Coordinates of N, CA and C in Angstrom, one line a residue:
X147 N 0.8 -1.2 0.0 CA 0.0 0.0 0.0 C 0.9 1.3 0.0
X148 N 0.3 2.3 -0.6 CA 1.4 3.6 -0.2 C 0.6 4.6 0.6
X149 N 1.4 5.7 0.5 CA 1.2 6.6 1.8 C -0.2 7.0 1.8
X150 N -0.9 7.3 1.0 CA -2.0 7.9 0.8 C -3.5 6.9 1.3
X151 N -3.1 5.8 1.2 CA -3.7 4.7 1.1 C -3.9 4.3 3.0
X152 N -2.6 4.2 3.3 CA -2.5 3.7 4.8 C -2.9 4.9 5.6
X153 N -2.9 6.4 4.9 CA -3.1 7.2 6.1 C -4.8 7.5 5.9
X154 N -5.5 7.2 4.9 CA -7.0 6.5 4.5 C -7.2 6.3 5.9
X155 N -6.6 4.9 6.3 CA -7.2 3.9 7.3 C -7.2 5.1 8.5
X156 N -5.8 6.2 8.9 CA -5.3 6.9 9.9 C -6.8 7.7 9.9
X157 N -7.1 7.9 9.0 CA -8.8 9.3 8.8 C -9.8 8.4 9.4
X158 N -9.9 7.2 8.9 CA -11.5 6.3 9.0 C -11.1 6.2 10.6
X159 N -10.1 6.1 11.2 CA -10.1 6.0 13.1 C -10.3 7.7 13.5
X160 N -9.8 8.6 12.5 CA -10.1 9.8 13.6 C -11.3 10.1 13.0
X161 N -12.4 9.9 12.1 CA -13.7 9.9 11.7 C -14.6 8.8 12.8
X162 N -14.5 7.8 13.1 CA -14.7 7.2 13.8 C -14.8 7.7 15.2
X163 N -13.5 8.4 15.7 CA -13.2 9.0 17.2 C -14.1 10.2 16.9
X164 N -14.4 10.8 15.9 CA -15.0 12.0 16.3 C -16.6 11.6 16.1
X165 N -17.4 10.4 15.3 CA -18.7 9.9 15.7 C -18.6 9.5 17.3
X166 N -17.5 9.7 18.0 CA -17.9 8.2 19.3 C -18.1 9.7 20.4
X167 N -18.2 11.1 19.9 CA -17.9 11.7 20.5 C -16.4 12.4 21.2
X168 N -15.4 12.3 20.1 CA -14.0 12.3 20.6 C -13.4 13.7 19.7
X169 N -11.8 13.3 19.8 CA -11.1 14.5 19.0 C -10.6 13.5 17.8
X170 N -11.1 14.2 16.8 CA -10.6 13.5 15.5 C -9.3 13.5 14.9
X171 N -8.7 12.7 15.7 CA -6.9 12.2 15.2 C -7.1 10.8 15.5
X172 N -6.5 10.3 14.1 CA -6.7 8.9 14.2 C -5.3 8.3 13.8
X173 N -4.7 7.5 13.7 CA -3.1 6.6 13.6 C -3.3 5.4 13.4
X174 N -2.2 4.6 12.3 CA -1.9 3.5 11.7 C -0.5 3.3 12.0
X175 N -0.2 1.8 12.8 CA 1.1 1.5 12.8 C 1.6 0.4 11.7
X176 N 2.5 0.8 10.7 CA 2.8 -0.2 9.9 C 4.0 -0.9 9.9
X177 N 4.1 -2.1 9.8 CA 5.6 -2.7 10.0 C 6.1 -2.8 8.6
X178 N 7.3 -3.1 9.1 CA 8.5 -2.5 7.7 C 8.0 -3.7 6.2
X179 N 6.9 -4.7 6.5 CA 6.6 -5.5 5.5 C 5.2 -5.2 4.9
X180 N 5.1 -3.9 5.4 CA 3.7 -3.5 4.7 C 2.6 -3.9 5.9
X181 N 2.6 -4.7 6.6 CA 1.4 -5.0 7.4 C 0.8 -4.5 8.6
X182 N 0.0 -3.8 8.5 CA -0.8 -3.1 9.8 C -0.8 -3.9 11.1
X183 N 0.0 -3.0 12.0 CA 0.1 -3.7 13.1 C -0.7 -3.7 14.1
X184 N -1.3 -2.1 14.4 CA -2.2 -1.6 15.0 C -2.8 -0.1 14.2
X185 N -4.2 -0.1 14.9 CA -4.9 1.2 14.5 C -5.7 1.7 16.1
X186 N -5.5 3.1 15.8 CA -6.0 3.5 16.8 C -6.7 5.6 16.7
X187 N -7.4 6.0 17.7 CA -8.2 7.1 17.5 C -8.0 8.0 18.9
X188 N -7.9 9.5 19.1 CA -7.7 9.7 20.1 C -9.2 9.1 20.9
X189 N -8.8 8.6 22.6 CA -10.0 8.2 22.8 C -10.0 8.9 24.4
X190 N -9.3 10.0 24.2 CA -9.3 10.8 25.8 C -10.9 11.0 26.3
X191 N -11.4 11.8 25.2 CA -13.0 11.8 25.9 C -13.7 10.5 26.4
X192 N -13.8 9.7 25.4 CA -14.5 8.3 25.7 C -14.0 7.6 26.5
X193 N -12.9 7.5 27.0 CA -12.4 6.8 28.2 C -11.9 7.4 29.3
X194 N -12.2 8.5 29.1 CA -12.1 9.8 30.6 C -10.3 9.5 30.9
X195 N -9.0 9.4 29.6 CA -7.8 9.4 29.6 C -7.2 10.5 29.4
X196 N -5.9 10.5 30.2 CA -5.5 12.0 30.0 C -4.1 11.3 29.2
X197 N -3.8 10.2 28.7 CA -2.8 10.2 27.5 C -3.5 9.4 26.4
X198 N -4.1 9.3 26.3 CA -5.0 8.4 25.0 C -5.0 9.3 23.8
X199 N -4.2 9.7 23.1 CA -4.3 10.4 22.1 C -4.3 9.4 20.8
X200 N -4.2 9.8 19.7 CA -4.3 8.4 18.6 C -3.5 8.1 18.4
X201 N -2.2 8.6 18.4 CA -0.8 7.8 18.0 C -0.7 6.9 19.8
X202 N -0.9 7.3 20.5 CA -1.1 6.1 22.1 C -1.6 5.2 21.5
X203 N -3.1 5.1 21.7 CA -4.0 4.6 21.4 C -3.6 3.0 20.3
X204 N -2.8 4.3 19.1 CA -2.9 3.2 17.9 C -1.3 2.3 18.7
X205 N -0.5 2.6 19.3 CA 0.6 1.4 20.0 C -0.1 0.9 20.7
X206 N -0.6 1.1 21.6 CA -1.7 0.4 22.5 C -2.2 -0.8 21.9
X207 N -2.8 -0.5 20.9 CA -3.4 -1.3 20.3 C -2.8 -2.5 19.4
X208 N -1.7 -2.6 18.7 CA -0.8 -3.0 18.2 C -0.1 -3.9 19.1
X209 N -0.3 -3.9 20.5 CA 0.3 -4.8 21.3 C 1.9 -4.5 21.1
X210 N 2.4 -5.7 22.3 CA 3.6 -5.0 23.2 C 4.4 -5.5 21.7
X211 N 5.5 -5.5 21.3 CA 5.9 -5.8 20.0 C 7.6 -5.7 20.5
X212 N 8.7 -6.5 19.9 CA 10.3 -6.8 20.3 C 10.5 -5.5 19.4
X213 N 11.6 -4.4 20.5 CA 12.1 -3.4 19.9 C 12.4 -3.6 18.1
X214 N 12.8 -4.8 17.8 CA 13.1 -4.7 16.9 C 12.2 -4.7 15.2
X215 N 10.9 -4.9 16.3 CA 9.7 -4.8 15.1 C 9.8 -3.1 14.9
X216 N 9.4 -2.1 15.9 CA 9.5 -1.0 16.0 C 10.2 -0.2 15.2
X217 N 11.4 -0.7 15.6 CA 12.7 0.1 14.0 C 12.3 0.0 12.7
X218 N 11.7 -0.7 12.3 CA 10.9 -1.0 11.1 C 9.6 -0.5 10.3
X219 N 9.4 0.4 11.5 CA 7.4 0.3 11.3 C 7.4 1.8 10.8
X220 N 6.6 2.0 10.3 CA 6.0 3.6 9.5 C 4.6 4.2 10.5
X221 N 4.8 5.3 11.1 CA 3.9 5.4 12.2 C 2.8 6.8 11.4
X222 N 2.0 6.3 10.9 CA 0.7 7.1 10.1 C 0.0 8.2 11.0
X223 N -0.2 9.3 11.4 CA -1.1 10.0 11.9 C -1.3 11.2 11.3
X224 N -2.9 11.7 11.4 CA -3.8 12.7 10.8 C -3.6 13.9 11.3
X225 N -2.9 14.0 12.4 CA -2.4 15.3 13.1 C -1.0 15.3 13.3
X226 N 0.1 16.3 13.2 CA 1.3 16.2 13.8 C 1.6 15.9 14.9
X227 N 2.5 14.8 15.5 CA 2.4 14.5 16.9 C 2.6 15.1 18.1
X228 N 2.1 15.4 19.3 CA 2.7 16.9 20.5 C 3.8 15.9 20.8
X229 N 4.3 16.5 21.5 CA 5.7 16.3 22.3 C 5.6 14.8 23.0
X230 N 4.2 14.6 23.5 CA 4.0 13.3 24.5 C 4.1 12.3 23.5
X231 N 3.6 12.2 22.2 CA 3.2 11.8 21.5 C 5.0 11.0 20.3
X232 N 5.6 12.4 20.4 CA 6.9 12.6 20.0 C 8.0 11.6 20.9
X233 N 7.7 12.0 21.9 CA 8.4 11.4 23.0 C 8.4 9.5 22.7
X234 N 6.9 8.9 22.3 CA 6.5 8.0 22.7 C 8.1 7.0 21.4
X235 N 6.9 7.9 20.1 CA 7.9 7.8 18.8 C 9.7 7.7 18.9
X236 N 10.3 8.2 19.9 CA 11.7 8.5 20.1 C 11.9 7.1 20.8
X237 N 10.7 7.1 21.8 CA 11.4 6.1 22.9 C 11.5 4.7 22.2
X238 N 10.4 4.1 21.3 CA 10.7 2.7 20.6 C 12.0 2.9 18.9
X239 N 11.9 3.9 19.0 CA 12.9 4.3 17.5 C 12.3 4.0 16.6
X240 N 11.3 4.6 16.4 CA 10.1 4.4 14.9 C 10.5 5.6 14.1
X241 N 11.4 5.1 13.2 CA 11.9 5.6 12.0 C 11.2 6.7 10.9
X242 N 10.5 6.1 10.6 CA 9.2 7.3 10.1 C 8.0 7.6 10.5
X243 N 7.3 8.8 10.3 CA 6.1 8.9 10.8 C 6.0 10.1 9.6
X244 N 4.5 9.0 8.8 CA 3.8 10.1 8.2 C 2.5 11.3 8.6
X245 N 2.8 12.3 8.1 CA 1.7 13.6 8.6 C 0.8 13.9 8.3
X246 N -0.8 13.1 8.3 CA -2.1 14.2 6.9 C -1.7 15.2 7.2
X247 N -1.8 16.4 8.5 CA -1.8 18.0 8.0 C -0.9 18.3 9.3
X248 N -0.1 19.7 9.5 CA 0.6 20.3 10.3 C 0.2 21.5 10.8
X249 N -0.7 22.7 10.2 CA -1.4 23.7 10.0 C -2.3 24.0 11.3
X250 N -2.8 23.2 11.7 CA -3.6 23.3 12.8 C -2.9 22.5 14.3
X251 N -1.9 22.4 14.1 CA -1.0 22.1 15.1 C 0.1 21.4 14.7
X252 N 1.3 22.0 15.1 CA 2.5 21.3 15.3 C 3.7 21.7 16.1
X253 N 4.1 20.7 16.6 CA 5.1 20.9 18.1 C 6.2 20.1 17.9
X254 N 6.4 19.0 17.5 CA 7.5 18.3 17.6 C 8.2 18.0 16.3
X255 N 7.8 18.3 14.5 CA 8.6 17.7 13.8 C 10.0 17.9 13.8
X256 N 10.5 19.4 14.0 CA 11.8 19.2 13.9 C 12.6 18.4 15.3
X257 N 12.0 18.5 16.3 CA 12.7 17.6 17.1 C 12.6 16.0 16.9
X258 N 11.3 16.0 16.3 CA 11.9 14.4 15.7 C 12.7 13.7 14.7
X259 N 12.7 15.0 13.5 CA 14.0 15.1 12.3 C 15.4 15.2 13.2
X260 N 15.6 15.8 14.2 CA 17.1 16.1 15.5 C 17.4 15.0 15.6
X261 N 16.6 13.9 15.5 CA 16.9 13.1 16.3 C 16.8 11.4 15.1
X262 N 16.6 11.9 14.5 CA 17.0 10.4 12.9 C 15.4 10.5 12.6
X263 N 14.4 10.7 13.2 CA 13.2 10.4 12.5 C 13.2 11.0 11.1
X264 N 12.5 10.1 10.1 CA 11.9 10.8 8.5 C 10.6 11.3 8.9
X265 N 10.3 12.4 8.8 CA 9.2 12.9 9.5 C 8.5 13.5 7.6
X266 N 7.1 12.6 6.8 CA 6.5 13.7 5.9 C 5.4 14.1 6.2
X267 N 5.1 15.1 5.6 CA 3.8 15.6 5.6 C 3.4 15.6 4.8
X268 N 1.7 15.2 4.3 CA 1.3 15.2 3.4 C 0.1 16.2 3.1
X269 N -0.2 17.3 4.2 CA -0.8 17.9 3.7 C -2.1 18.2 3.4
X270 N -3.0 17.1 4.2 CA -4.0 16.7 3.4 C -5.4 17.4 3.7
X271 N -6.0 18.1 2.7 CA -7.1 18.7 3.0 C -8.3 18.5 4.3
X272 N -8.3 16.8 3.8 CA -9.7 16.4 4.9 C -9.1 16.6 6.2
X273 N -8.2 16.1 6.3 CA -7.2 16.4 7.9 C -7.5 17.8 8.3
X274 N -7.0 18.4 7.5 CA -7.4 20.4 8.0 C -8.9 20.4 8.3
X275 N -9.4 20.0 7.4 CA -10.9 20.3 7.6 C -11.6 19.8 9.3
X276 N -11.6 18.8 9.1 CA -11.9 17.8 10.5 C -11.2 18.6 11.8
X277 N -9.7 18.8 11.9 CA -9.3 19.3 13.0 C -9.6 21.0 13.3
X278 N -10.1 21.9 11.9 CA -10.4 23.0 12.2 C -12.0 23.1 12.3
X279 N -12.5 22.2 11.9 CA -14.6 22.4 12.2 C -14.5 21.8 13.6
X280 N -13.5 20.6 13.6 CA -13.9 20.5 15.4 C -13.4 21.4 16.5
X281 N -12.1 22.2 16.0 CA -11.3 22.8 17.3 C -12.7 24.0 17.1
X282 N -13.6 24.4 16.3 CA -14.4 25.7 16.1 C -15.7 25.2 17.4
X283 N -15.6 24.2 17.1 CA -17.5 23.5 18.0 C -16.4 23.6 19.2
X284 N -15.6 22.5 19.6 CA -15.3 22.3 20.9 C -13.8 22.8 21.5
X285 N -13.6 24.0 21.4 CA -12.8 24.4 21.6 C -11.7 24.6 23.0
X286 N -12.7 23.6 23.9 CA -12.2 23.9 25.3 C -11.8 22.7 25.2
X287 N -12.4 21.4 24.6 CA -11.7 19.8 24.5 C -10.6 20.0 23.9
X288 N -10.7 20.8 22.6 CA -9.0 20.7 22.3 C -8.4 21.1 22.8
X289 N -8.6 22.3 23.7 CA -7.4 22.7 24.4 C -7.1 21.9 25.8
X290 N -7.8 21.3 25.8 CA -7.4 20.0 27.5 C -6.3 19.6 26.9
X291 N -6.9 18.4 25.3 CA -6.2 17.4 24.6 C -4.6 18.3 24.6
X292 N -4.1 19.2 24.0 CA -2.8 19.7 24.2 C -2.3 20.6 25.1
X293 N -3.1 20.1 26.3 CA -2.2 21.1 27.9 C -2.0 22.6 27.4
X294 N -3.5 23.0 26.9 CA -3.6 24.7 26.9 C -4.8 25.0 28.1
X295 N -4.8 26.4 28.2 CA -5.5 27.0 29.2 C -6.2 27.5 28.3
X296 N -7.4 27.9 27.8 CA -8.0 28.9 26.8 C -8.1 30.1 27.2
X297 N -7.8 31.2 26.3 CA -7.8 32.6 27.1 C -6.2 32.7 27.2
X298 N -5.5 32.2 27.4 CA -3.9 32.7 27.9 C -3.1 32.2 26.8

């Protein structure tokens, strides 16, 4: 599959997270042989989590895996990843991580490029769309989801 394709599946989980009542960022973890290892949606609202974002979520979900699957794997998300999120990406050495959109939030790419990650962006319209119609309705949930105060 290629990038466009696998980060499809990353939309259909943050489309999903935002029917279930959630923040619409969704993540695909792919191993270096093409095969989806895990998928996952941020699911902070729905599970009353204060790190469940969709790149969590989607390792979570993918189960515990030998460092060495990790070095391999292409990590898909609809939003650019925050710092916690960045952090997670550093700690197993997941080599690439593709981007639908950056526009409406971004915190960590160059410190993941600092650090060996291939960090792309792709840009993608529906991604803008989704994270700017939801941050407009619920604007106090997004700001929990990235440790802002609204107003300051």
């Amino acid at each position: 599959m290629d990038d466009l394709a696998l980060m499809r599946q990353a939309v259909d989980q943050a489309r999903a997270g935002l029917d279930e009542g959630g923040v619409p960022i969704g993540a695909v973890l792919v191993g270096g042989d093409g095969t989806v290892l895990g998928a996952g949606r941020n699911r902070r609202v729905q599970q009353g989590s204060v790190i469940r974002h969709g790149e969590t979520d989607c390792l979570e979900n993918a189960g515990r895996q030998p460092a060495t699957v990790y070095r391999e794997t292409t990590l898909y998300t609809t939003l650019s990843p925050c710092t916690m999120c960045a952090g997670t990406i550093l700690l197993y050495k997941i080599p690439r991580v593709v981007v639908g959109e950056n526009r409406t939030f971004e915190a960590s790419e160059d410190w993941l490029r600092s650090h060996g990650v291939k960090v792309d962006v792709l840009d993608l319209a529906e991604c803008v769309d989704l994270m700017d119609t939801f941050i407009a309705r619920y604007p106090e949930i997004w700001n929990e989801d990235i440790g802002e105060v609204e107003g300051r």
